[in-house]
Amino acid sequence: VIVKYGETNFLGRGQKLNLAVTTGTDDRQYSLNFAEPAFLGRDLRFGLDLSYVETDNQNSVYDTNLARFRPSIEFPVSENGRVQLRYTLNMSEMTDLGTTAGALITAEAARGQEWSSSLGYTYSYDTRRTGLNPNAGVLLEFGQDFGGVGGNNQFIRSTAKAIAQTKILSEEVTLRATLEGGMLNYMNGSGRVTDRFFMGSSVMRGFESGGIGPREVSGTTDDSLGGNMF
């Protein structure tokens, strides 16, 4: 069952609201996303993301329960530059571990339910819509989240992205080049499979789910572990 509701002008105020409920055989997802583009009557974008996901992983020997609470504020710092400030509270749990699980996955699942609390920011510079050339532009983006405000671990999660694009053939075709990277460093505690980076199909096409990166192979088990860098 999939139920989705989206509104880009909620209550006639330019607010964005998205609600989604998905109850399938392999996963159950519940999410709410809200954005107010003129918070307090200023050029401040207030955002609120709430989600809860339960997965019955067919591609691994464990299931997961994941929850997120993330409020944010975004504002301009230049004509093309914006900064987002956010707080993130995450909960993760690995359940129903299979008997063929390897030693690393078993140890990570034994840690039970874990919470992480972090403060973060993202700076973005985007000329794709406001630049001098209406048919070309760039996006430069860099962000960090600092964990340790509360929860089980202290960490720094850094990500960066660079996009260059242009339109050709009477603006009918868009050419785009993208470079992305990330790094996860722990000062206290350690991450597990629910915290690391994974290459989804939107980043690298043509591979199986979790097919890129380190894996734990144990008998018939072949589980993707994710990476601390990409």
XYZ file of C-alpha atoms in Angstrom, residues 89-201:
113
model
C 18.363 13.117 15.916
C 18.688 9.578 14.535
C 17.721 6.191 15.935
C 18.944 2.931 14.403
C 18.434 -0.703 15.306
C 19.474 -3.981 13.665
C 17.049 -6.841 14.360
C 16.208 -10.428 13.360
C 19.826 -11.377 12.726
C 20.211 -14.524 10.612
C 22.202 -17.533 11.798
C 24.642 -17.205 8.878
C 25.717 -13.638 9.779
C 29.435 -12.896 9.890
C 31.353 -11.793 12.974
C 31.323 -8.056 12.152
C 27.586 -7.845 11.419
C 26.851 -9.929 14.529
C 28.903 -7.586 16.733
C 27.250 -4.487 15.273
C 23.733 -5.896 15.723
C 24.525 -6.845 19.348
C 24.852 -3.149 20.199
C 21.067 -2.914 20.040
C 19.233 0.367 19.631
C 21.536 3.387 19.222
C 20.855 7.137 19.103
C 22.926 9.880 17.508
C 22.451 13.616 17.952
C 24.273 16.142 15.784
C 24.484 19.773 14.732
C 25.329 20.504 11.110
C 25.547 22.990 8.280
C 25.600 23.002 4.482
C 26.904 25.811 2.269
C 25.741 25.830 -1.353
C 26.651 28.070 -4.289
C 24.242 27.634 -7.222
C 24.271 29.580 -10.512
C 22.067 27.193 -12.501
C 19.004 29.457 -12.209
C 20.330 32.877 -11.271
C 23.644 33.048 -13.156
C 24.458 35.175 -16.190
C 24.065 32.214 -18.569
C 20.488 30.837 -18.461
C 21.581 27.634 -20.204
C 24.562 26.707 -18.033
C 25.623 26.837 -14.421
C 27.357 25.162 -11.506
C 26.431 23.903 -8.059
C 29.079 23.715 -5.333
C 27.999 22.228 -2.014
C 29.812 21.345 1.207
C 28.351 20.195 4.513
C 29.311 18.742 7.885
C 27.453 17.190 10.814
C 29.078 17.115 14.255
C 27.799 14.262 16.416
C 28.200 14.191 20.176
C 25.529 16.647 21.318
C 23.967 13.514 22.790
C 23.618 9.869 21.862
C 26.147 7.049 21.723
C 28.951 8.359 19.466
C 31.057 11.417 18.670
C 31.758 11.898 14.957
C 32.190 14.303 12.051
C 30.363 13.480 8.820
C 31.512 15.569 5.831
C 30.104 15.580 2.294
C 30.885 17.601 -0.826
C 29.337 17.855 -4.290
C 30.211 19.706 -7.512
C 27.867 19.823 -10.521
C 28.397 21.534 -13.879
C 25.681 21.498 -16.521
C 24.764 23.065 -19.838
C 21.920 22.771 -22.354
C 22.511 21.947 -26.020
C 20.488 21.163 -29.162
C 18.100 24.127 -28.816
C 17.965 23.552 -25.054
C 16.385 20.126 -25.553
C 19.303 18.174 -24.022
C 21.063 18.820 -20.715
C 24.661 17.659 -20.214
C 25.656 17.293 -16.584
C 28.869 16.246 -14.832
C 28.814 15.410 -11.117
C 31.575 14.770 -8.582
C 30.656 13.683 -5.047
C 32.604 12.641 -1.974
C 32.161 11.987 1.728
C 34.054 11.053 4.874
C 32.914 9.749 8.278
C 35.348 10.156 11.205
C 34.735 8.932 14.766
C 36.419 10.526 17.800
C 34.525 8.373 20.304
C 32.601 5.174 19.614
C 32.252 3.653 16.174
C 29.766 3.469 13.349
C 27.969 0.470 11.973
C 26.283 -0.524 8.751
C 23.274 1.747 9.373
C 25.555 4.820 9.624
C 27.957 4.398 6.691
C 27.784 5.608 3.088
C 26.150 3.478 0.394
C 26.159 3.983 -3.361
C 22.544 3.992 -4.495
C 21.398 3.715 -8.100
